[in-house]
Amino acid sequence: MPSRFLLSLCLCTLMSGCEAQSLALPDSEQLTEDKVKAIAERVEARYPDLSRNLREQILATVVRSLDDMVFIEGGEFEMGDFGTLCNYDPSNMGTWPYGQDPERLCPITRFNHDDHLHQVRLSSYHLSRYQTRHDDFDLFRTSQGLPLFNEEHRDREDLADYFAADIPAPVKTWQEAKDYCLWLGELSSYSVDLPSEAQWEFAARNRGQYIQYATEDGNLHNGKNILHDKETFVVPIGQFTPNLLGLFDMTGNATDWVNDWYGEGYYAESPLSNPTGPDTGTEKVRRGSYYAETNWMSAITVRRWPDNPVSDGYYPGTSFRCSLQSDQQL
């Protein structure tokens, strides 16, 4: 009897020790406790050699990133430059087509081949309400065994804003942005990726309405829903009022990489259902605008920005947000 008691006591002690080593589970607004536990198990299995603190940071980041996903009910819309008044007040846009014949409106943009209006039908999906945070991108690089970018300058006081935790994560390559989203998907078991160009525009335009600026009322109010034009650097995410779907920073501060290759003539040949861009190309698409641009000209919902997917550095103003490619709500 004593030996059995001691064996039982040892087993209980061992089991208690194992439970004590389990990761602390963060609270979630959208996920069940079982789902959070499953993510914790994947983090444990994927990163057994990382410290407990880092594993808990990864778990919290994945859960928070899913909580930040806004469900966007799909639908059909007319994608592209739908036109605007030839002279307009960005702070008082009114309702499209502003009492005019749409055929007599002026182009919103004059470049980047967005003039071909075409019907697009999208399935429901999710889009992150925020761009990816700088410190979350740092955590991702650490998890992959990669050095922090510009690590030798991290302690410089004059660069504190450049490395601030909550600014939109600057990326050197489009692939880094995509890899980050796929990493969230791997650890969560959800289909997380960059959004398509059509998904980004549909969301910016409040499910495809004829809205020129992705703000809470379709107008620009400097300092309230977008940076002042005089601003010379990015600010932390979520500083300004979101658009009508609850998405922040779709108008300015930093641009978003999307999944699509850029094609000059793609709008004319785009399929109706869930277009994803050309199969190949040399440039990827960025959407939105960044802090150094003139707001009324650049912070518009239909502008396409073709860019080399590989740059020569980590420049603030080039960032991304992830999407969850599922038509079922979390």
mmCIF file of C-alpha atoms in Angstrom:
data_model
loop_
_atom_site.group_PDB
_atom_site.id
_atom_site.type_symbol
_atom_site.label_atom_id
_atom_site.label_comp_id
_atom_site.label_asym_id
_atom_site.label_seq_id
_atom_site.Cartn_x
_atom_site.Cartn_y
_atom_site.Cartn_z
ATOM 1 C CA MET A 1 0.000 0.000 0.000
ATOM 2 C CA PRO A 2 2.672 2.577 0.859
ATOM 3 C CA SER A 3 4.491 1.913 -2.432
ATOM 4 C CA ARG A 4 1.274 2.280 -4.404
ATOM 5 C CA PHE A 5 0.562 5.513 -2.593
ATOM 6 C CA LEU A 6 4.035 6.847 -3.379
ATOM 7 C CA LEU A 7 3.699 5.862 -7.054
ATOM 8 C CA SER A 8 0.343 7.587 -7.263
ATOM 9 C CA LEU A 9 1.772 10.670 -5.584
ATOM 10 C CA CYS A 10 4.690 10.781 -8.017
ATOM 11 C CA LEU A 11 2.377 10.497 -11.006
ATOM 12 C CA CYS A 12 0.192 13.306 -9.676
ATOM 13 C CA THR A 13 3.265 15.453 -9.094
ATOM 14 C CA LEU A 14 4.503 14.804 -12.629
ATOM 15 C CA MET A 15 1.106 15.586 -14.112
ATOM 16 C CA SER A 16 0.853 18.770 -12.065
ATOM 17 C CA GLY A 17 4.284 19.777 -13.262
ATOM 18 C CA CYS A 18 3.263 19.261 -16.896
ATOM 19 C CA GLU A 19 0.106 21.291 -16.415
ATOM 20 C CA ALA A 20 2.125 24.039 -14.751
ATOM 21 C CA GLN A 21 4.274 24.259 -17.860
ATOM 22 C CA SER A 22 1.298 24.697 -20.198
ATOM 23 C CA LEU A 23 1.043 28.056 -21.919
ATOM 24 C CA ALA A 24 -1.216 30.622 -20.325
ATOM 25 C CA LEU A 25 -4.289 30.873 -22.536
ATOM 26 C CA PRO A 26 -5.282 34.397 -23.552
ATOM 27 C CA ASP A 27 -8.919 35.420 -23.565
ATOM 28 C CA SER A 28 -10.548 35.642 -26.983
ATOM 29 C CA GLU A 29 -13.521 37.619 -28.228
ATOM 30 C CA GLN A 30 -14.255 35.277 -31.131
ATOM 31 C CA LEU A 31 -12.622 31.901 -30.445
ATOM 32 C CA THR A 32 -13.794 29.165 -28.112
ATOM 33 C CA GLU A 33 -11.490 28.009 -25.339
ATOM 34 C CA ASP A 34 -10.992 24.708 -27.177
ATOM 35 C CA LYS A 35 -9.874 26.577 -30.279
ATOM 36 C CA VAL A 36 -7.398 28.656 -28.264
ATOM 37 C CA LYS A 37 -6.080 25.448 -26.668
ATOM 38 C CA ALA A 38 -5.603 23.902 -30.113
ATOM 39 C CA ILE A 39 -3.599 26.934 -31.247
ATOM 40 C CA ALA A 40 -1.508 26.687 -28.068
ATOM 41 C CA GLU A 41 -0.762 23.038 -28.847
ATOM 42 C CA ARG A 42 0.381 23.932 -32.359
ATOM 43 C CA VAL A 43 2.614 26.683 -31.014
ATOM 44 C CA GLU A 44 4.122 24.236 -28.503
ATOM 45 C CA ALA A 45 4.707 21.619 -31.213
ATOM 46 C CA ARG A 46 6.101 24.110 -33.715
ATOM 47 C CA TYR A 47 8.451 25.924 -31.320
ATOM 48 C CA PRO A 48 9.627 23.525 -28.586
ATOM 49 C CA ASP A 49 13.007 25.247 -28.387
ATOM 50 C CA LEU A 50 11.731 28.780 -27.907
ATOM 51 C CA SER A 51 11.345 30.182 -24.413
ATOM 52 C CA ARG A 52 7.973 29.934 -22.712
ATOM 53 C CA ASN A 53 7.696 33.719 -22.831
ATOM 54 C CA LEU A 54 8.161 33.801 -26.613
ATOM 55 C CA ARG A 55 5.697 30.960 -27.128
ATOM 56 C CA GLU A 56 3.103 32.789 -25.063
ATOM 57 C CA GLN A 57 3.717 35.962 -27.081
ATOM 58 C CA ILE A 58 3.189 34.025 -30.307
ATOM 59 C CA LEU A 59 -0.008 32.459 -28.980
ATOM 60 C CA ALA A 60 -1.357 35.840 -27.878
ATOM 61 C CA THR A 61 -0.488 37.378 -31.250
ATOM 62 C CA VAL A 62 -2.274 34.662 -33.218
ATOM 63 C CA VAL A 63 -5.394 34.870 -31.047
ATOM 64 C CA ARG A 64 -5.478 38.670 -31.156
ATOM 65 C CA SER A 65 -4.983 38.643 -34.920
ATOM 66 C CA LEU A 66 -8.027 36.387 -35.335
ATOM 67 C CA ASP A 67 -10.041 38.538 -32.948
ATOM 68 C CA ASP A 68 -9.184 41.532 -35.133
ATOM 69 C CA MET A 69 -10.705 39.902 -38.212
ATOM 70 C CA VAL A 70 -13.829 41.715 -39.448
ATOM 71 C CA PHE A 71 -16.356 39.536 -41.254
ATOM 72 C CA ILE A 72 -17.308 41.083 -44.590
ATOM 73 C CA GLU A 73 -20.407 39.720 -46.248
ATOM 74 C CA GLY A 74 -19.755 39.150 -49.935
ATOM 75 C CA GLY A 75 -21.638 40.703 -52.793
ATOM 76 C CA GLU A 76 -21.360 42.174 -56.268
ATOM 77 C CA PHE A 77 -19.993 45.603 -57.110
ATOM 78 C CA GLU A 78 -18.619 47.711 -59.938
ATOM 79 C CA MET A 79 -14.855 47.720 -59.445
ATOM 80 C CA GLY A 80 -12.671 50.523 -60.744
ATOM 81 C CA ASP A 81 -12.732 54.296 -61.207
ATOM 82 C CA PHE A 82 -16.423 55.221 -61.022
ATOM 83 C CA GLY A 83 -15.836 58.958 -61.459
ATOM 84 C CA THR A 84 -16.161 62.093 -59.374
ATOM 85 C CA LEU A 85 -17.028 65.765 -59.747
ATOM 86 C CA CYS A 86 -14.416 67.627 -61.737
ATOM 87 C CA ASN A 87 -14.177 70.100 -58.847
ATOM 88 C CA TYR A 88 -14.997 68.751 -55.415
ATOM 89 C CA ASP A 89 -14.451 69.380 -51.730
ATOM 90 C CA PRO A 90 -12.822 66.319 -50.081
ATOM 91 C CA SER A 91 -14.390 67.279 -46.743
ATOM 92 C CA ASN A 92 -17.901 67.422 -48.223
ATOM 93 C CA MET A 93 -18.131 64.795 -50.946
ATOM 94 C CA GLY A 94 -21.876 64.291 -51.035
ATOM 95 C CA THR A 95 -23.484 61.207 -52.554
ATOM 96 C CA TRP A 96 -22.386 59.728 -55.870
ATOM 97 C CA PRO A 97 -23.163 60.628 -58.691
ATOM 98 C CA TYR A 98 -23.620 64.041 -57.095
ATOM 99 C CA GLY A 99 -26.688 64.917 -59.164
ATOM 100 C CA GLN A 100 -24.764 64.422 -62.412
ATOM 101 C CA ASP A 101 -24.895 61.982 -65.295
ATOM 102 C CA PRO A 102 -22.189 59.415 -64.377
ATOM 103 C CA GLU A 103 -20.909 59.610 -67.938
ATOM 104 C CA ARG A 104 -20.060 63.296 -67.421
ATOM 105 C CA LEU A 105 -18.028 62.808 -64.253
ATOM 106 C CA CYS A 106 -14.257 63.213 -64.257
ATOM 107 C CA PRO A 107 -11.854 60.346 -63.505
ATOM 108 C CA ILE A 108 -10.894 59.969 -59.860
ATOM 109 C CA THR A 109 -7.388 58.899 -60.903
ATOM 110 C CA ARG A 110 -5.522 59.395 -64.146
ATOM 111 C CA PHE A 111 -3.047 56.557 -63.925
ATOM 112 C CA ASN A 112 -2.560 52.843 -63.232
ATOM 113 C CA HIS A 113 -5.272 51.418 -65.463
ATOM 114 C CA ASP A 114 -8.265 51.503 -63.174
ATOM 115 C CA ASP A 115 -10.680 53.145 -65.631
ATOM 116 C CA HIS A 116 -12.296 49.960 -66.905
ATOM 117 C CA LEU A 117 -15.342 49.500 -64.697
ATOM 118 C CA HIS A 118 -16.210 45.826 -64.375
ATOM 119 C CA GLN A 119 -18.556 43.734 -62.300
ATOM 120 C CA VAL A 120 -17.026 41.634 -59.536
ATOM 121 C CA ARG A 121 -18.786 39.144 -57.302
ATOM 122 C CA LEU A 122 -17.040 38.225 -54.055
ATOM 123 C CA SER A 123 -17.683 35.474 -51.560
ATOM 124 C CA SER A 124 -17.761 36.504 -47.915
ATOM 125 C CA TYR A 125 -14.378 36.808 -46.187
ATOM 126 C CA HIS A 126 -12.637 38.479 -43.250
ATOM 127 C CA LEU A 127 -10.179 41.375 -43.270
ATOM 128 C CA SER A 128 -8.066 42.582 -40.379
ATOM 129 C CA ARG A 129 -9.316 45.799 -38.856
ATOM 130 C CA TYR A 130 -5.678 46.855 -38.386
ATOM 131 C CA GLN A 131 -2.471 46.741 -40.344
ATOM 132 C CA THR A 132 0.156 44.405 -38.903
ATOM 133 C CA ARG A 133 2.040 45.884 -35.968
ATOM 134 C CA HIS A 134 5.775 46.392 -36.047
ATOM 135 C CA ASP A 135 6.327 44.325 -32.894
ATOM 136 C CA ASP A 136 4.228 41.447 -34.268
ATOM 137 C CA PHE A 137 6.398 41.382 -37.378
ATOM 138 C CA ASP A 138 9.496 41.384 -35.139
ATOM 139 C CA LEU A 139 8.063 38.407 -33.247
ATOM 140 C CA PHE A 140 7.469 36.576 -36.519
ATOM 141 C CA ARG A 141 11.073 37.098 -37.611
ATOM 142 C CA THR A 142 12.321 35.900 -34.230
ATOM 143 C CA SER A 143 10.185 32.756 -34.490
ATOM 144 C CA GLN A 144 11.766 32.023 -37.868
ATOM 145 C CA GLY A 145 15.286 32.395 -36.526
ATOM 146 C CA LEU A 146 15.793 35.626 -38.474
ATOM 147 C CA PRO A 147 17.516 38.718 -37.075
ATOM 148 C CA LEU A 148 15.476 41.837 -36.472
ATOM 149 C CA PHE A 149 15.880 44.176 -39.408
ATOM 150 C CA ASN A 150 18.246 47.092 -38.786
ATOM 151 C CA GLU A 151 19.044 45.542 -35.418
ATOM 152 C CA GLU A 152 22.226 47.570 -35.089
ATOM 153 C CA HIS A 153 20.150 50.782 -34.930
ATOM 154 C CA ARG A 154 17.471 49.648 -32.488
ATOM 155 C CA ASP A 155 18.932 51.527 -29.493
ATOM 156 C CA ARG A 156 19.213 54.894 -31.211
ATOM 157 C CA GLU A 157 16.980 57.469 -29.525
ATOM 158 C CA ASP A 158 16.611 59.483 -32.732
ATOM 159 C CA LEU A 159 15.062 56.400 -34.421
ATOM 160 C CA ALA A 160 12.601 55.549 -31.645
ATOM 161 C CA ASP A 161 9.594 56.395 -33.847
ATOM 162 C CA TYR A 162 10.950 54.227 -36.652
ATOM 163 C CA PHE A 163 11.012 51.161 -34.371
ATOM 164 C CA ALA A 164 7.888 51.936 -32.332
ATOM 165 C CA ALA A 165 5.896 48.826 -31.451
ATOM 166 C CA ASP A 166 2.528 49.927 -32.858
ATOM 167 C CA ILE A 167 3.433 51.534 -36.167
ATOM 168 C CA PRO A 168 2.456 49.632 -39.337
ATOM 169 C CA ALA A 169 5.094 46.969 -39.893
ATOM 170 C CA PRO A 170 7.483 48.020 -42.662
ATOM 171 C CA VAL A 171 8.462 45.189 -44.990
ATOM 172 C CA LYS A 172 11.277 44.971 -47.485
ATOM 173 C CA THR A 173 9.540 42.467 -49.756
ATOM 174 C CA TRP A 174 5.992 41.504 -50.664
ATOM 175 C CA GLN A 175 6.901 37.901 -49.808
ATOM 176 C CA GLU A 176 7.582 38.835 -46.177
ATOM 177 C CA ALA A 177 4.052 40.201 -45.878
ATOM 178 C CA LYS A 178 2.572 37.064 -47.415
ATOM 179 C CA ASP A 179 4.725 34.785 -45.261
ATOM 180 C CA TYR A 180 3.559 36.546 -42.106
ATOM 181 C CA CYS A 181 -0.102 35.965 -42.999
ATOM 182 C CA LEU A 182 0.562 32.326 -43.912
ATOM 183 C CA TRP A 183 2.337 31.930 -40.551
ATOM 184 C CA LEU A 184 -0.828 33.042 -38.766
ATOM 185 C CA GLY A 185 -2.740 30.536 -40.862
ATOM 186 C CA GLU A 186 -0.339 27.696 -40.085
ATOM 187 C CA LEU A 187 -0.613 28.235 -36.338
ATOM 188 C CA SER A 188 -4.366 28.870 -36.285
ATOM 189 C CA SER A 189 -5.392 26.242 -38.874
ATOM 190 C CA TYR A 190 -7.422 28.936 -40.653
ATOM 191 C CA SER A 191 -6.845 30.028 -44.246
ATOM 192 C CA VAL A 192 -5.059 33.324 -43.556
ATOM 193 C CA ASP A 193 -3.424 35.157 -46.450
ATOM 194 C CA LEU A 194 -3.068 38.595 -47.970
ATOM 195 C CA PRO A 195 -6.376 39.908 -49.355
ATOM 196 C CA SER A 196 -6.976 40.108 -53.062
ATOM 197 C CA GLU A 197 -7.068 43.523 -54.707
ATOM 198 C CA ALA A 198 -10.821 43.157 -55.226
ATOM 199 C CA GLN A 199 -11.366 42.253 -51.575
ATOM 200 C CA TRP A 200 -9.385 45.291 -50.432
ATOM 201 C CA GLU A 201 -11.366 47.680 -52.644
ATOM 202 C CA PHE A 202 -14.733 46.112 -51.782
ATOM 203 C CA ALA A 203 -13.985 46.585 -48.072
ATOM 204 C CA ALA A 204 -12.590 50.107 -48.492
ATOM 205 C CA ARG A 205 -15.773 51.091 -50.328
ATOM 206 C CA ASN A 206 -18.074 49.726 -47.608
ATOM 207 C CA ARG A 207 -19.009 46.603 -49.556
ATOM 208 C CA GLY A 208 -18.602 48.176 -52.965
ATOM 209 C CA GLN A 209 -20.509 51.413 -52.616
ATOM 210 C CA TYR A 210 -19.422 54.414 -54.685
ATOM 211 C CA ILE A 211 -17.237 55.867 -51.945
ATOM 212 C CA GLN A 212 -14.132 57.842 -52.823
ATOM 213 C CA TYR A 213 -12.517 57.908 -49.383
ATOM 214 C CA ALA A 214 -12.530 54.947 -46.974
ATOM 215 C CA THR A 215 -13.605 56.902 -43.914
ATOM 216 C CA GLU A 216 -16.566 56.852 -41.543
ATOM 217 C CA ASP A 217 -18.522 59.267 -43.773
ATOM 218 C CA GLY A 218 -16.733 59.174 -47.131
ATOM 219 C CA ASN A 219 -15.091 62.545 -46.506
ATOM 220 C CA LEU A 220 -11.584 63.570 -45.502
ATOM 221 C CA HIS A 221 -11.127 65.435 -42.224
ATOM 222 C CA ASN A 222 -7.431 66.049 -41.665
ATOM 223 C CA GLY A 223 -6.360 65.033 -38.186
ATOM 224 C CA LYS A 224 -9.633 63.216 -37.484
ATOM 225 C CA ASN A 225 -9.850 60.379 -39.989
ATOM 226 C CA ILE A 226 -6.514 60.806 -41.735
ATOM 227 C CA LEU A 227 -3.097 62.278 -41.052
ATOM 228 C CA HIS A 228 -2.607 65.983 -41.515
ATOM 229 C CA ASP A 229 -0.864 66.639 -44.818
ATOM 230 C CA LYS A 230 1.958 68.223 -42.816
ATOM 231 C CA GLU A 231 2.758 64.903 -41.087
ATOM 232 C CA THR A 232 6.162 63.574 -42.074
ATOM 233 C CA PHE A 233 6.138 60.094 -40.544
ATOM 234 C CA VAL A 234 3.833 57.176 -39.837
ATOM 235 C CA VAL A 235 1.849 57.095 -36.610
ATOM 236 C CA PRO A 236 0.678 54.069 -34.576
ATOM 237 C CA ILE A 237 -2.163 52.080 -36.070
ATOM 238 C CA GLY A 238 -5.773 52.849 -35.169
ATOM 239 C CA GLN A 239 -5.262 56.539 -34.344
ATOM 240 C CA PHE A 240 -8.104 57.733 -36.547
ATOM 241 C CA THR A 241 -11.756 56.803 -36.941
ATOM 242 C CA PRO A 242 -12.319 53.650 -39.017
ATOM 243 C CA ASN A 243 -14.443 53.281 -42.120
ATOM 244 C CA LEU A 244 -18.046 52.099 -41.953
ATOM 245 C CA LEU A 245 -16.995 48.439 -41.721
ATOM 246 C CA GLY A 246 -14.714 49.138 -38.763
ATOM 247 C CA LEU A 247 -11.452 48.987 -40.728
ATOM 248 C CA PHE A 248 -8.719 51.383 -39.677
ATOM 249 C CA ASP A 249 -6.138 53.214 -41.791
ATOM 250 C CA MET A 250 -7.571 52.320 -45.204
ATOM 251 C CA THR A 251 -7.070 55.943 -46.290
ATOM 252 C CA GLY A 252 -3.511 56.764 -45.294
ATOM 253 C CA ASN A 253 -0.497 56.388 -43.002
ATOM 254 C CA ALA A 254 0.834 53.279 -44.797
ATOM 255 C CA THR A 255 -0.077 51.332 -47.916
ATOM 256 C CA ASP A 256 -1.195 47.693 -47.918
ATOM 257 C CA TRP A 257 0.332 44.970 -50.051
ATOM 258 C CA VAL A 258 -2.322 42.715 -51.597
ATOM 259 C CA ASN A 259 -1.937 39.299 -53.189
ATOM 260 C CA ASP A 260 -2.346 40.219 -56.859
ATOM 261 C CA TRP A 261 0.204 40.602 -59.576
ATOM 262 C CA TYR A 262 -0.314 43.890 -61.419
ATOM 263 C CA GLY A 263 -1.551 43.769 -64.999
ATOM 264 C CA GLU A 264 -2.291 46.874 -67.076
ATOM 265 C CA GLY A 265 -5.151 45.272 -68.939
ATOM 266 C CA TYR A 266 -6.417 42.962 -66.218
ATOM 267 C CA TYR A 267 -9.581 44.911 -65.438
ATOM 268 C CA ALA A 268 -10.801 44.317 -68.993
ATOM 269 C CA GLU A 269 -10.400 40.546 -68.683
ATOM 270 C CA SER A 270 -11.103 40.029 -64.976
ATOM 271 C CA PRO A 271 -13.430 37.125 -64.212
ATOM 272 C CA LEU A 272 -16.693 37.954 -62.490
ATOM 273 C CA SER A 273 -16.280 35.731 -59.438
ATOM 274 C CA ASN A 274 -13.489 36.245 -56.881
ATOM 275 C CA PRO A 275 -10.787 37.633 -59.187
ATOM 276 C CA THR A 276 -7.229 37.167 -57.958
ATOM 277 C CA GLY A 277 -5.230 39.051 -60.579
ATOM 278 C CA PRO A 278 -2.967 37.839 -63.389
ATOM 279 C CA ASP A 279 -1.188 34.493 -63.028
ATOM 280 C CA THR A 280 2.229 36.097 -63.404
ATOM 281 C CA GLY A 281 3.845 39.508 -63.529
ATOM 282 C CA THR A 282 6.781 41.621 -62.472
ATOM 283 C CA GLU A 283 5.005 43.980 -60.068
ATOM 284 C CA LYS A 284 2.661 43.410 -57.144
ATOM 285 C CA VAL A 285 -0.174 45.723 -56.118
ATOM 286 C CA ARG A 286 -0.240 48.073 -53.154
ATOM 287 C CA ARG A 287 -3.459 49.764 -52.062
ATOM 288 C CA GLY A 288 -4.166 52.846 -49.974
ATOM 289 C CA SER A 289 -1.729 55.715 -49.487
ATOM 290 C CA TYR A 290 1.125 56.610 -47.179
ATOM 291 C CA TYR A 291 2.085 59.481 -44.911
ATOM 292 C CA ALA A 292 4.197 61.469 -47.392
ATOM 293 C CA GLU A 293 1.454 61.853 -50.012
ATOM 294 C CA THR A 294 -1.152 64.565 -50.542
ATOM 295 C CA ASN A 295 -4.285 63.119 -49.015
ATOM 296 C CA TRP A 296 -7.016 64.372 -51.327
ATOM 297 C CA MET A 297 -5.131 63.102 -54.376
ATOM 298 C CA SER A 298 -3.887 59.770 -53.044
ATOM 299 C CA ALA A 299 -6.073 58.457 -50.226
ATOM 300 C CA ILE A 300 -8.752 57.160 -52.563
ATOM 301 C CA THR A 301 -10.424 53.772 -52.696
ATOM 302 C CA VAL A 302 -9.845 52.935 -56.363
ATOM 303 C CA ARG A 303 -6.169 53.798 -56.815
ATOM 304 C CA ARG A 304 -3.870 50.942 -57.771
ATOM 305 C CA TRP A 305 -0.180 51.138 -56.978
ATOM 306 C CA PRO A 306 2.043 48.736 -58.967
ATOM 307 C CA ASP A 307 5.405 48.222 -57.297
ATOM 308 C CA ASN A 308 8.461 46.018 -57.372
ATOM 309 C CA PRO A 309 7.851 43.204 -54.854
ATOM 310 C CA VAL A 310 11.454 43.529 -53.634
ATOM 311 C CA SER A 311 12.852 46.829 -52.382
ATOM 312 C CA ASP A 312 16.254 47.714 -51.011
ATOM 313 C CA GLY A 313 15.203 48.426 -47.436
ATOM 314 C CA TYR A 314 12.536 48.509 -44.723
ATOM 315 C CA TYR A 315 10.771 51.756 -45.432
ATOM 316 C CA PRO A 316 7.946 53.063 -43.238
ATOM 317 C CA GLY A 317 4.783 53.566 -45.222
ATOM 318 C CA THR A 318 4.843 50.147 -46.919
ATOM 319 C CA SER A 319 2.886 47.654 -44.838
ATOM 320 C CA PHE A 320 0.065 45.107 -45.020
ATOM 321 C CA ARG A 321 -2.970 43.591 -43.310
ATOM 322 C CA CYS A 322 -4.036 39.961 -43.435
ATOM 323 C CA SER A 323 -7.327 38.397 -44.461
ATOM 324 C CA LEU A 324 -9.090 35.210 -43.471
ATOM 325 C CA GLN A 325 -10.314 33.439 -46.583
ATOM 326 C CA SER A 326 -13.452 31.870 -45.158
ATOM 327 C CA ASP A 327 -17.096 32.653 -45.905
ATOM 328 C CA GLN A 328 -18.082 31.441 -42.427
ATOM 329 C CA GLN A 329 -17.896 33.758 -39.435
ATOM 330 C CA LEU A 330 -15.461 32.823 -36.706
#
